[in-house]
Amino acid sequence: MELWTNSWQDPVAGLKATSACMCLGDLKSDGEYNLVIADLKKKLRVYRGTSIAWESLLLDVPSAVAIYYSEIDAPPNLAVASGSFIFIYKNSRPFFKFTLPNLELPPDEVSIWEALKESRMDPTEAIARLSSLRESMSLLSNRSLDLLSYDSDEERLEFIEATKLTPLVQNTSITTLGVLKLDQELENAVSVLVIGTEHKFLYVLDKTGSAIITKVVLPDVPAFISTAGLFSGEYRILVACRDSNIYTVKNGQLMPSIIELETHSVGLINIDRSIFVGSVDQKVHCYHIKGRKLYTLYMPEQVSCIEMLKLTRARVFKGLLVALANGEIRLYKDKVLLHSLSIGETILGMAFGSYGREEGSLVLNVKSGGIVVKLIDKKANLEGRNEFIGPPPEQEIPLVIPAKSKLYLEQVDREKESARQMYGGFLRDLTSLRLRTAKAYLQLQYQEPTNQSIESQLSMGAYVQGLGPLFTIILEVQNQGRQSSTDIVVSFSYDPKLFQILTPLTYFPCLVPTLKYRQEIAVRSIEGASENIRVFLQNKVSCLPIISAFITIPGCDLV
Amino acid sequence: MSKLAKKDGRNWLLYLLYVRNEPEECLRLIEEILKETNDRNDFASYIKGLILRSRGQIPQSLDLFRWSQKLNPFSVEMVKQVGRCLYLQGRTKASIEVYEEALKLCPDDWEIYHFKGLCHTNRNEIEDAMDSFRAANLIQKHDATFMQLGEVYARKEDYKSAIDTYLEALEFSPENPELLTTLGLLYLRLSENLKAFQYLGNALTLDATNQKALLATGSIIQDRSDHDAALLKYRIIAAHNPNSAQLWNNIGMCFFGKSKNVAAIACLKKAQYLDPFEWIIAYNLGIVHLSTQQYASSFHYFNAAISLNPYFATSYMYLAMALSSLGDIENACNAYEKALSMEEDFLIFLNYSLTLCNYGRKERAVQMYMKFQEIFDKLDAASKELDQDVQEKRRLLSKALGVQ
């Protein structure tokens, strides 16, 4: 039975949003749930049913959206985080803007820049003081950090000149948003916003969204936030940071227990008292909320995002949705894989909740920019265990055994009949091979080099040009010795029936060391046969040639 | 207000793109940010370093990490990454120094100890490595650390401690198919086939296509002569990794077990094509050819097996059998003697005696037979019954030689 049915889809929506930038909520409190998507191309869009309800442009790239109730029995607020601002919309209209406070810079730093501005301080001294400030782990402004990164005095001066007139402020940007219920566990109970920032702060805003009521300093930059409990009672904020650790903030206090992952985290949610965290190494780990590891789910592909599936029926069902890089969406209940659905395309963002008037909708934003909405089958049995998983389908693929030819089989028969002769032949050949190798080796040891004479150290290169019947032999002679040689005569030995040498006499009166001498000798092929001509270099001292070479004249068609 | 104050405003997006494995887009954004900030964004350089490193450009990534370390000198993460790069470049000593530096910044980080342990393992400083891994586990337990610690114990041939380590790891994370497979393979190495089978089976229920576990399970099943079941396992591997020499070697021997000799030879030859320097494939080819009475080929394969691995006595025994079938009794005797000088196995004595008897050298044959008797009588009843063929040969031989 198919668990998911298609609700609607818009393959050309042209949106790119991560899970943090997608949420579902009843924006008008009329029972019709909307889909909010904040696109990475600075566009905020709200879908209602199958059409776009409204659209708005944003000033900066949005990092997260959230829907929360600030009062009972009133439409919820839509919060969009981008840069260091949170824009709050109500009833599809901008309501107000919350700006994160600027960083409180150390007074020393401020006074240093003050002095620099009025040229009261020497840059070298300023740098020394700033660097000692940094060593004492004070949070400095980007400007000071940049200044410290320049090595030469000129660059530093230039940087100071360029920046000293602008006022020294350091704002921070929002990396992630979370929603924490204030005093009731209901779906539309009053909640507060939890904000994680680039400068490692965690803020909790009050319910109107205008003031910070709790501030926590984290050890690293938060990437994902998940909340549990009630702000007025006991609550935990789980923060997955960029250093691949998960920290817990309990009632405003950072807890000493840390969950350390082996790799970076991709997503974080909590279901009741379990924390689920996806990691880059194709795993989803499950921890108890107090930090004890429970189990790990191993995925065949990289995890794209994770999400909670919650259905309210006779009993509340809560499961885990895992989207993989290959477009597969898996549904887990505890450790059991209940269902797997393939979209066939990488999923950028995923949200699960009510959409329209239907509970149990899964909204996906796929990589090509499309939006897909799937609806869960209401009658699906999610409580039972998955049916027995049989052997993998690969088991049915027969092995490809390399085929053997008839010839091979005949050879086998031949070997069976005459193995002894073959072995005898092999031994004989092996012995003769060894003998020939030894002979060749011996020969090498006593052989004279042929085309390089030792005494006068001449070298000769000879090659043939032409297509026939006329050819040109090109001789290149070089004296590689230290003294020049004189009176070198070139002579030939060939079959006069086959060739005729047209150049009457070739003679090198003097060969100076290292220079290359070139002579061209014209040859006519009489019969058109391919045969060797032997070339000698001789001097008058010895009757033996200094050097000799074979030149093969190629065959040709006589016209 | 400048761009300067907002220069890290898109770091969250960088992180998301990186963890979701979209390196192209991520690099594009990084270049944009680095251009805007005059290279001064430590996080962007850091992510760029990670991406380049995963592409194998280690020197470039090392430069990037060093640069981000300069921009942000008190971040342990950067120091750790510098150490990791040095480790990947094989500069383990420098890497250890970097990690020790990192420990001063952050004394209770499991990762630093873990990677320091890896460096020590690479330098063969087993004791230091174990200390580091244990320290890492004291801070927080991780599967990766357990795996490394177990491997170090196995390298020291302290198999008991290795098994204990893996068992402890399994208590901590009972469903890690990698751990289960490693433990199963370790048991297999110690010839505890039953336990090995159990752990490998568990690994397979969790990850039905784990190739290591499948190959090991298949070979255990094959050892029990259930060739069809083993072939089913091998089919799964063949679909995922069709170019594994070990796989085709095992498939070949399955067919041999089913007396499909042509298929066996075809598979073994494929295996040999894939890995020509694996002696066991040549050895298996020799055995199959011996049984198809292609003695000349068999001789060549055993010859090859011996030149690749001269320390396996049985190869010499089979070589001798091939030689005796080829009528080269002198070399056959030499091969038997060589085999016996390495291992005094009753099978070698029996076969030697048989060969000698066939060639009419009865005196020496009786000698060998006696030695065979001596060893064979000491065996317990079960192993005697194991091979009917030995009993049969023994009976025939004693009759031919006229001894009891």
PDB file of C-alpha atoms in Angstrom, chain B residues 39-274:
ATOM      1  CA  ASP B  39      40.365  37.357   1.885  1.00  0.00           C
ATOM      2  CA  ARG B  40      39.538  38.184   5.484  1.00  0.00           C
ATOM      3  CA  ASN B  41      36.829  35.756   6.472  1.00  0.00           C
ATOM      4  CA  ASP B  42      38.242  32.926   8.511  1.00  0.00           C
ATOM      5  CA  PHE B  43      35.152  30.728   8.203  1.00  0.00           C
ATOM      6  CA  ALA B  44      35.022  30.982   4.416  1.00  0.00           C
ATOM      7  CA  SER B  45      38.705  30.073   4.126  1.00  0.00           C
ATOM      8  CA  TYR B  46      38.112  27.214   6.523  1.00  0.00           C
ATOM      9  CA  ILE B  47      35.237  25.770   4.502  1.00  0.00           C
ATOM     10  CA  LYS B  48      37.187  26.243   1.291  1.00  0.00           C
ATOM     11  CA  GLY B  49      40.043  24.336   2.898  1.00  0.00           C
ATOM     12  CA  LEU B  50      37.706  21.490   3.836  1.00  0.00           C
ATOM     13  CA  ILE B  51      36.332  21.263   0.299  1.00  0.00           C
ATOM     14  CA  LEU B  52      39.747  21.381  -1.343  1.00  0.00           C
ATOM     15  CA  ARG B  53      41.030  18.747   1.054  1.00  0.00           C
ATOM     16  CA  SER B  54      38.180  16.421   0.225  1.00  0.00           C
ATOM     17  CA  ARG B  55      39.243  16.832  -3.409  1.00  0.00           C
ATOM     18  CA  GLY B  56      42.783  15.828  -2.553  1.00  0.00           C
ATOM     19  CA  GLN B  57      44.366  19.275  -2.867  1.00  0.00           C
ATOM     20  CA  ILE B  58      46.054  18.996   0.487  1.00  0.00           C
ATOM     21  CA  PRO B  59      48.833  21.620   0.156  1.00  0.00           C
ATOM     22  CA  GLN B  60      46.329  24.274  -0.918  1.00  0.00           C
ATOM     23  CA  SER B  61      43.980  23.377   1.906  1.00  0.00           C
ATOM     24  CA  LEU B  62      46.853  23.489   4.384  1.00  0.00           C
ATOM     25  CA  ASP B  63      47.629  27.046   3.249  1.00  0.00           C
ATOM     26  CA  LEU B  64      43.980  28.000   3.684  1.00  0.00           C
ATOM     27  CA  PHE B  65      43.814  26.564   7.191  1.00  0.00           C
ATOM     28  CA  ARG B  66      47.063  28.301   8.132  1.00  0.00           C
ATOM     29  CA  TRP B  67      45.569  31.528   6.837  1.00  0.00           C
ATOM     30  CA  SER B  68      42.352  31.129   8.785  1.00  0.00           C
ATOM     31  CA  GLN B  69      44.422  30.244  11.814  1.00  0.00           C
ATOM     32  CA  LYS B  70      46.202  33.545  11.397  1.00  0.00           C
ATOM     33  CA  LEU B  71      42.883  35.396  11.192  1.00  0.00           C
ATOM     34  CA  ASN B  72      41.537  33.549  14.186  1.00  0.00           C
ATOM     35  CA  PRO B  73      44.487  32.320  16.262  1.00  0.00           C
ATOM     36  CA  PHE B  74      42.498  31.009  19.201  1.00  0.00           C
ATOM     37  CA  SER B  75      40.251  28.607  17.381  1.00  0.00           C
ATOM     38  CA  VAL B  76      41.030  24.966  18.152  1.00  0.00           C
ATOM     39  CA  GLU B  77      39.183  23.881  15.044  1.00  0.00           C
ATOM     40  CA  MET B  78      41.704  25.520  12.727  1.00  0.00           C
ATOM     41  CA  VAL B  79      44.634  23.999  14.615  1.00  0.00           C
ATOM     42  CA  LYS B  80      43.004  20.587  14.372  1.00  0.00           C
ATOM     43  CA  GLN B  81      42.548  20.965  10.632  1.00  0.00           C
ATOM     44  CA  VAL B  82      46.181  22.002  10.160  1.00  0.00           C
ATOM     45  CA  GLY B  83      47.182  18.862  12.037  1.00  0.00           C
ATOM     46  CA  ARG B  84      44.886  16.754   9.932  1.00  0.00           C
ATOM     47  CA  CYS B  85      46.391  18.118   6.699  1.00  0.00           C
ATOM     48  CA  LEU B  86      49.900  17.404   7.916  1.00  0.00           C
ATOM     49  CA  TYR B  87      48.795  13.876   8.795  1.00  0.00           C
ATOM     50  CA  LEU B  88      47.344  13.391   5.329  1.00  0.00           C
ATOM     51  CA  GLN B  89      50.606  14.567   3.816  1.00  0.00           C
ATOM     52  CA  GLY B  90      52.397  11.927   5.862  1.00  0.00           C
ATOM     53  CA  ARG B  91      54.169  14.525   8.017  1.00  0.00           C
ATOM     54  CA  THR B  92      53.048  12.742  11.148  1.00  0.00           C
ATOM     55  CA  LYS B  93      55.716  14.129  13.434  1.00  0.00           C
ATOM     56  CA  ALA B  94      54.804  17.714  12.614  1.00  0.00           C
ATOM     57  CA  SER B  95      51.167  16.741  12.950  1.00  0.00           C
ATOM     58  CA  ILE B  96      51.685  15.355  16.459  1.00  0.00           C
ATOM     59  CA  GLU B  97      53.377  18.600  17.450  1.00  0.00           C
ATOM     60  CA  VAL B  98      50.421  20.586  16.135  1.00  0.00           C
ATOM     61  CA  TYR B  99      47.978  18.410  18.072  1.00  0.00           C
ATOM     62  CA  GLU B 100      49.993  18.833  21.242  1.00  0.00           C
ATOM     63  CA  GLU B 101      49.741  22.563  20.673  1.00  0.00           C
ATOM     64  CA  ALA B 102      45.984  22.157  20.224  1.00  0.00           C
ATOM     65  CA  LEU B 103      45.735  20.284  23.514  1.00  0.00           C
ATOM     66  CA  LYS B 104      47.051  23.376  25.271  1.00  0.00           C
ATOM     67  CA  LEU B 105      44.170  25.380  23.810  1.00  0.00           C
ATOM     68  CA  CYS B 106      41.562  22.771  24.555  1.00  0.00           C
ATOM     69  CA  PRO B 107      42.645  19.927  26.834  1.00  0.00           C
ATOM     70  CA  ASP B 108      39.505  17.798  26.696  1.00  0.00           C
ATOM     71  CA  ASP B 109      38.695  17.352  23.049  1.00  0.00           C
ATOM     72  CA  TRP B 110      38.351  13.715  22.008  1.00  0.00           C
ATOM     73  CA  GLU B 111      39.093  14.513  18.381  1.00  0.00           C
ATOM     74  CA  ILE B 112      42.570  15.826  19.113  1.00  0.00           C
ATOM     75  CA  TYR B 113      43.467  12.635  20.983  1.00  0.00           C
ATOM     76  CA  HIS B 114      41.885  10.487  18.300  1.00  0.00           C
ATOM     77  CA  PHE B 115      43.856  12.045  15.468  1.00  0.00           C
ATOM     78  CA  LYS B 116      47.025  12.129  17.536  1.00  0.00           C
ATOM     79  CA  GLY B 117      46.510   8.405  18.005  1.00  0.00           C
ATOM     80  CA  LEU B 118      46.186   7.976  14.244  1.00  0.00           C
ATOM     81  CA  CYS B 119      49.509   9.738  13.752  1.00  0.00           C
ATOM     82  CA  HIS B 120      51.161   7.471  16.302  1.00  0.00           C
ATOM     83  CA  THR B 121      49.671   4.425  14.605  1.00  0.00           C
ATOM     84  CA  ASN B 122      51.164   5.561  11.322  1.00  0.00           C
ATOM     85  CA  ARG B 123      54.544   6.008  12.953  1.00  0.00           C
ATOM     86  CA  ASN B 124      54.204   2.528  14.434  1.00  0.00           C
ATOM     87  CA  GLU B 125      54.350   3.952  17.961  1.00  0.00           C
ATOM     88  CA  ILE B 126      51.822   1.450  19.183  1.00  0.00           C
ATOM     89  CA  GLU B 127      51.945   2.281  22.892  1.00  0.00           C
ATOM     90  CA  ASP B 128      51.553   6.021  22.338  1.00  0.00           C
ATOM     91  CA  ALA B 129      48.747   5.365  19.898  1.00  0.00           C
ATOM     92  CA  MET B 130      46.882   3.238  22.405  1.00  0.00           C
ATOM     93  CA  ASP B 131      47.328   5.867  25.108  1.00  0.00           C
ATOM     94  CA  SER B 132      45.893   8.518  22.814  1.00  0.00           C
ATOM     95  CA  PHE B 133      42.914   6.413  21.791  1.00  0.00           C
ATOM     96  CA  ARG B 134      42.161   5.530  25.385  1.00  0.00           C
ATOM     97  CA  ALA B 135      42.356   9.196  26.337  1.00  0.00           C
ATOM     98  CA  ALA B 136      39.945  10.013  23.517  1.00  0.00           C
ATOM     99  CA  ASN B 137      37.516   7.386  24.729  1.00  0.00           C
ATOM    100  CA  LEU B 138      37.734   8.666  28.294  1.00  0.00           C
ATOM    101  CA  ILE B 139      36.484  12.056  27.138  1.00  0.00           C
ATOM    102  CA  GLN B 140      33.710  10.674  25.018  1.00  0.00           C
ATOM    103  CA  LYS B 141      33.242   7.320  23.336  1.00  0.00           C
ATOM    104  CA  HIS B 142      33.182   7.137  19.568  1.00  0.00           C
ATOM    105  CA  ASP B 143      32.943   4.230  17.166  1.00  0.00           C
ATOM    106  CA  ALA B 144      35.857   5.544  15.124  1.00  0.00           C
ATOM    107  CA  THR B 145      38.163   5.503  18.130  1.00  0.00           C
ATOM    108  CA  PHE B 146      37.139   1.973  19.057  1.00  0.00           C
ATOM    109  CA  MET B 147      37.795   0.813  15.509  1.00  0.00           C
ATOM    110  CA  GLN B 148      41.276   2.308  15.511  1.00  0.00           C
ATOM    111  CA  LEU B 149      42.103   0.956  18.960  1.00  0.00           C
ATOM    112  CA  GLY B 150      40.994  -2.523  17.910  1.00  0.00           C
ATOM    113  CA  GLU B 151      43.101  -2.303  14.794  1.00  0.00           C
ATOM    114  CA  VAL B 152      46.156  -1.332  16.819  1.00  0.00           C
ATOM    115  CA  TYR B 153      45.638  -4.345  19.098  1.00  0.00           C
ATOM    116  CA  ALA B 154      45.224  -6.591  16.075  1.00  0.00           C
ATOM    117  CA  ARG B 155      48.443  -5.220  14.637  1.00  0.00           C
ATOM    118  CA  LYS B 156      50.175  -6.065  17.904  1.00  0.00           C
ATOM    119  CA  GLU B 157      48.647  -9.552  17.498  1.00  0.00           C
ATOM    120  CA  ASP B 158      46.912  -9.067  20.826  1.00  0.00           C
ATOM    121  CA  TYR B 159      43.690 -10.498  19.436  1.00  0.00           C
ATOM    122  CA  LYS B 160      42.028 -10.951  22.788  1.00  0.00           C
ATOM    123  CA  SER B 161      42.276  -7.268  23.630  1.00  0.00           C
ATOM    124  CA  ALA B 162      41.197  -6.400  20.103  1.00  0.00           C
ATOM    125  CA  ILE B 163      38.075  -8.525  20.512  1.00  0.00           C
ATOM    126  CA  ASP B 164      37.405  -6.998  23.931  1.00  0.00           C
ATOM    127  CA  THR B 165      37.690  -3.538  22.419  1.00  0.00           C
ATOM    128  CA  TYR B 166      35.233  -4.335  19.662  1.00  0.00           C
ATOM    129  CA  LEU B 167      32.839  -5.955  22.125  1.00  0.00           C
ATOM    130  CA  GLU B 168      32.960  -2.849  24.296  1.00  0.00           C
ATOM    131  CA  ALA B 169      32.335  -0.745  21.219  1.00  0.00           C
ATOM    132  CA  LEU B 170      29.350  -2.902  20.345  1.00  0.00           C
ATOM    133  CA  GLU B 171      27.919  -2.380  23.806  1.00  0.00           C
ATOM    134  CA  PHE B 172      28.164   1.336  23.131  1.00  0.00           C
ATOM    135  CA  SER B 173      26.764   1.190  19.620  1.00  0.00           C
ATOM    136  CA  PRO B 174      25.305  -2.254  19.006  1.00  0.00           C
ATOM    137  CA  GLU B 175      24.145  -1.719  15.461  1.00  0.00           C
ATOM    138  CA  ASN B 176      27.209  -0.484  13.663  1.00  0.00           C
ATOM    139  CA  PRO B 177      27.586  -2.840  10.681  1.00  0.00           C
ATOM    140  CA  GLU B 178      31.200  -1.763  10.236  1.00  0.00           C
ATOM    141  CA  LEU B 179      32.061  -2.800  13.801  1.00  0.00           C
ATOM    142  CA  LEU B 180      30.155  -6.073  13.492  1.00  0.00           C
ATOM    143  CA  THR B 181      31.937  -6.906  10.248  1.00  0.00           C
ATOM    144  CA  THR B 182      35.363  -6.093  11.645  1.00  0.00           C
ATOM    145  CA  LEU B 183      34.728  -8.244  14.692  1.00  0.00           C
ATOM    146  CA  GLY B 184      33.411 -11.054  12.499  1.00  0.00           C
ATOM    147  CA  LEU B 185      36.502 -10.914  10.312  1.00  0.00           C
ATOM    148  CA  LEU B 186      38.729 -10.979  13.383  1.00  0.00           C
ATOM    149  CA  TYR B 187      36.985 -14.118  14.634  1.00  0.00           C
ATOM    150  CA  LEU B 188      37.362 -15.606  11.170  1.00  0.00           C
ATOM    151  CA  ARG B 189      41.075 -14.883  11.333  1.00  0.00           C
ATOM    152  CA  LEU B 190      41.200 -16.730  14.644  1.00  0.00           C
ATOM    153  CA  SER B 191      39.296 -19.631  13.003  1.00  0.00           C
ATOM    154  CA  GLU B 192      36.300 -19.199  15.284  1.00  0.00           C
ATOM    155  CA  ASN B 193      33.943 -19.621  12.395  1.00  0.00           C
ATOM    156  CA  LEU B 194      30.766 -19.942  14.391  1.00  0.00           C
ATOM    157  CA  LYS B 195      31.208 -16.623  16.201  1.00  0.00           C
ATOM    158  CA  ALA B 196      32.417 -14.996  13.021  1.00  0.00           C
ATOM    159  CA  PHE B 197      29.306 -16.171  11.239  1.00  0.00           C
ATOM    160  CA  GLN B 198      27.095 -14.831  13.979  1.00  0.00           C
ATOM    161  CA  TYR B 199      28.568 -11.319  13.899  1.00  0.00           C
ATOM    162  CA  LEU B 200      28.757 -11.186  10.140  1.00  0.00           C
ATOM    163  CA  GLY B 201      25.141 -12.317   9.987  1.00  0.00           C
ATOM    164  CA  ASN B 202      24.168  -9.501  12.353  1.00  0.00           C
ATOM    165  CA  ALA B 203      26.040  -7.036  10.189  1.00  0.00           C
ATOM    166  CA  LEU B 204      24.161  -8.285   7.155  1.00  0.00           C
ATOM    167  CA  THR B 205      20.746  -7.939   8.762  1.00  0.00           C
ATOM    168  CA  LEU B 206      21.579  -4.275   9.351  1.00  0.00           C
ATOM    169  CA  ASP B 207      23.260  -3.624   6.050  1.00  0.00           C
ATOM    170  CA  ALA B 208      22.324  -6.279   3.530  1.00  0.00           C
ATOM    171  CA  THR B 209      24.828  -5.105   0.950  1.00  0.00           C
ATOM    172  CA  ASN B 210      27.949  -4.779   3.088  1.00  0.00           C
ATOM    173  CA  GLN B 211      30.499  -6.285   0.722  1.00  0.00           C
ATOM    174  CA  LYS B 212      33.135  -7.222   3.279  1.00  0.00           C
ATOM    175  CA  ALA B 213      30.589  -9.053   5.402  1.00  0.00           C
ATOM    176  CA  LEU B 214      29.045 -10.715   2.354  1.00  0.00           C
ATOM    177  CA  LEU B 215      32.373 -12.011   1.073  1.00  0.00           C
ATOM    178  CA  ALA B 216      33.357 -13.341   4.489  1.00  0.00           C
ATOM    179  CA  THR B 217      29.940 -14.929   5.059  1.00  0.00           C
ATOM    180  CA  GLY B 218      30.054 -16.442   1.608  1.00  0.00           C
ATOM    181  CA  SER B 219      33.423 -17.981   2.249  1.00  0.00           C
ATOM    182  CA  ILE B 220      32.264 -19.468   5.549  1.00  0.00           C
ATOM    183  CA  ILE B 221      29.186 -20.934   3.854  1.00  0.00           C
ATOM    184  CA  GLN B 222      31.425 -22.215   1.088  1.00  0.00           C
ATOM    185  CA  ASP B 223      33.680 -23.874   3.648  1.00  0.00           C
ATOM    186  CA  ARG B 224      30.664 -25.859   4.736  1.00  0.00           C
ATOM    187  CA  SER B 225      30.175 -26.959   1.121  1.00  0.00           C
ATOM    188  CA  ASP B 226      26.876 -25.130   0.676  1.00  0.00           C
ATOM    189  CA  HIS B 227      27.958 -23.752  -2.657  1.00  0.00           C
ATOM    190  CA  ASP B 228      24.565 -22.583  -3.906  1.00  0.00           C
ATOM    191  CA  ALA B 229      23.918 -20.469  -0.821  1.00  0.00           C
ATOM    192  CA  ALA B 230      27.381 -18.966  -1.096  1.00  0.00           C
ATOM    193  CA  LEU B 231      26.798 -18.141  -4.765  1.00  0.00           C
ATOM    194  CA  LEU B 232      23.632 -16.251  -3.809  1.00  0.00           C
ATOM    195  CA  LYS B 233      25.700 -14.053  -1.491  1.00  0.00           C
ATOM    196  CA  TYR B 234      28.284 -13.528  -4.178  1.00  0.00           C
ATOM    197  CA  ARG B 235      25.627 -12.382  -6.607  1.00  0.00           C
ATOM    198  CA  ILE B 236      24.930  -9.389  -4.374  1.00  0.00           C
ATOM    199  CA  ILE B 237      28.586  -8.394  -4.333  1.00  0.00           C
ATOM    200  CA  ALA B 238      28.892  -8.915  -8.082  1.00  0.00           C
ATOM    201  CA  ALA B 239      26.129  -6.369  -8.614  1.00  0.00           C
ATOM    202  CA  HIS B 240      27.998  -3.746  -6.567  1.00  0.00           C
ATOM    203  CA  ASN B 241      31.623  -4.520  -7.207  1.00  0.00           C
ATOM    204  CA  PRO B 242      32.023  -6.716 -10.286  1.00  0.00           C
ATOM    205  CA  ASN B 243      35.784  -6.195 -10.460  1.00  0.00           C
ATOM    206  CA  SER B 244      36.805  -7.828  -7.226  1.00  0.00           C
ATOM    207  CA  ALA B 245      39.439 -10.518  -7.748  1.00  0.00           C
ATOM    208  CA  GLN B 246      38.678 -12.159  -4.392  1.00  0.00           C
ATOM    209  CA  LEU B 247      35.026 -12.392  -5.339  1.00  0.00           C
ATOM    210  CA  TRP B 248      35.695 -14.165  -8.628  1.00  0.00           C
ATOM    211  CA  ASN B 249      38.214 -16.421  -6.956  1.00  0.00           C
ATOM    212  CA  ASN B 250      35.565 -17.540  -4.477  1.00  0.00           C
ATOM    213  CA  ILE B 251      32.933 -17.901  -7.200  1.00  0.00           C
ATOM    214  CA  GLY B 252      35.345 -20.021  -9.184  1.00  0.00           C
ATOM    215  CA  MET B 253      35.942 -22.319  -6.255  1.00  0.00           C
ATOM    216  CA  CYS B 254      32.173 -22.587  -5.688  1.00  0.00           C
ATOM    217  CA  PHE B 255      31.787 -23.905  -9.224  1.00  0.00           C
ATOM    218  CA  PHE B 256      34.710 -26.228  -8.626  1.00  0.00           C
ATOM    219  CA  GLY B 257      32.891 -27.510  -5.547  1.00  0.00           C
ATOM    220  CA  LYS B 258      29.857 -28.115  -7.756  1.00  0.00           C
ATOM    221  CA  SER B 259      32.165 -29.927 -10.254  1.00  0.00           C
ATOM    222  CA  LYS B 260      31.475 -27.343 -12.959  1.00  0.00           C
ATOM    223  CA  ASN B 261      35.068 -27.197 -13.984  1.00  0.00           C
ATOM    224  CA  VAL B 262      34.812 -25.077 -17.121  1.00  0.00           C
ATOM    225  CA  ALA B 263      32.861 -22.369 -15.296  1.00  0.00           C
ATOM    226  CA  ALA B 264      35.332 -22.611 -12.418  1.00  0.00           C
ATOM    227  CA  ILE B 265      38.284 -22.046 -14.722  1.00  0.00           C
ATOM    228  CA  ALA B 266      36.517 -19.190 -16.489  1.00  0.00           C
ATOM    229  CA  CYS B 267      35.842 -17.415 -13.176  1.00  0.00           C
ATOM    230  CA  LEU B 268      39.308 -18.032 -11.804  1.00  0.00           C
ATOM    231  CA  LYS B 269      40.874 -16.714 -14.984  1.00  0.00           C
ATOM    232  CA  LYS B 270      38.770 -13.591 -14.661  1.00  0.00           C
ATOM    233  CA  ALA B 271      40.030 -13.256 -11.095  1.00  0.00           C
ATOM    234  CA  GLN B 272      43.585 -13.685 -12.276  1.00  0.00           C
ATOM    235  CA  TYR B 273      43.062 -11.068 -14.952  1.00  0.00           C
ATOM    236  CA  LEU B 274      41.867  -8.657 -12.239  1.00  0.00           C
TER     237      LEU B 274
END
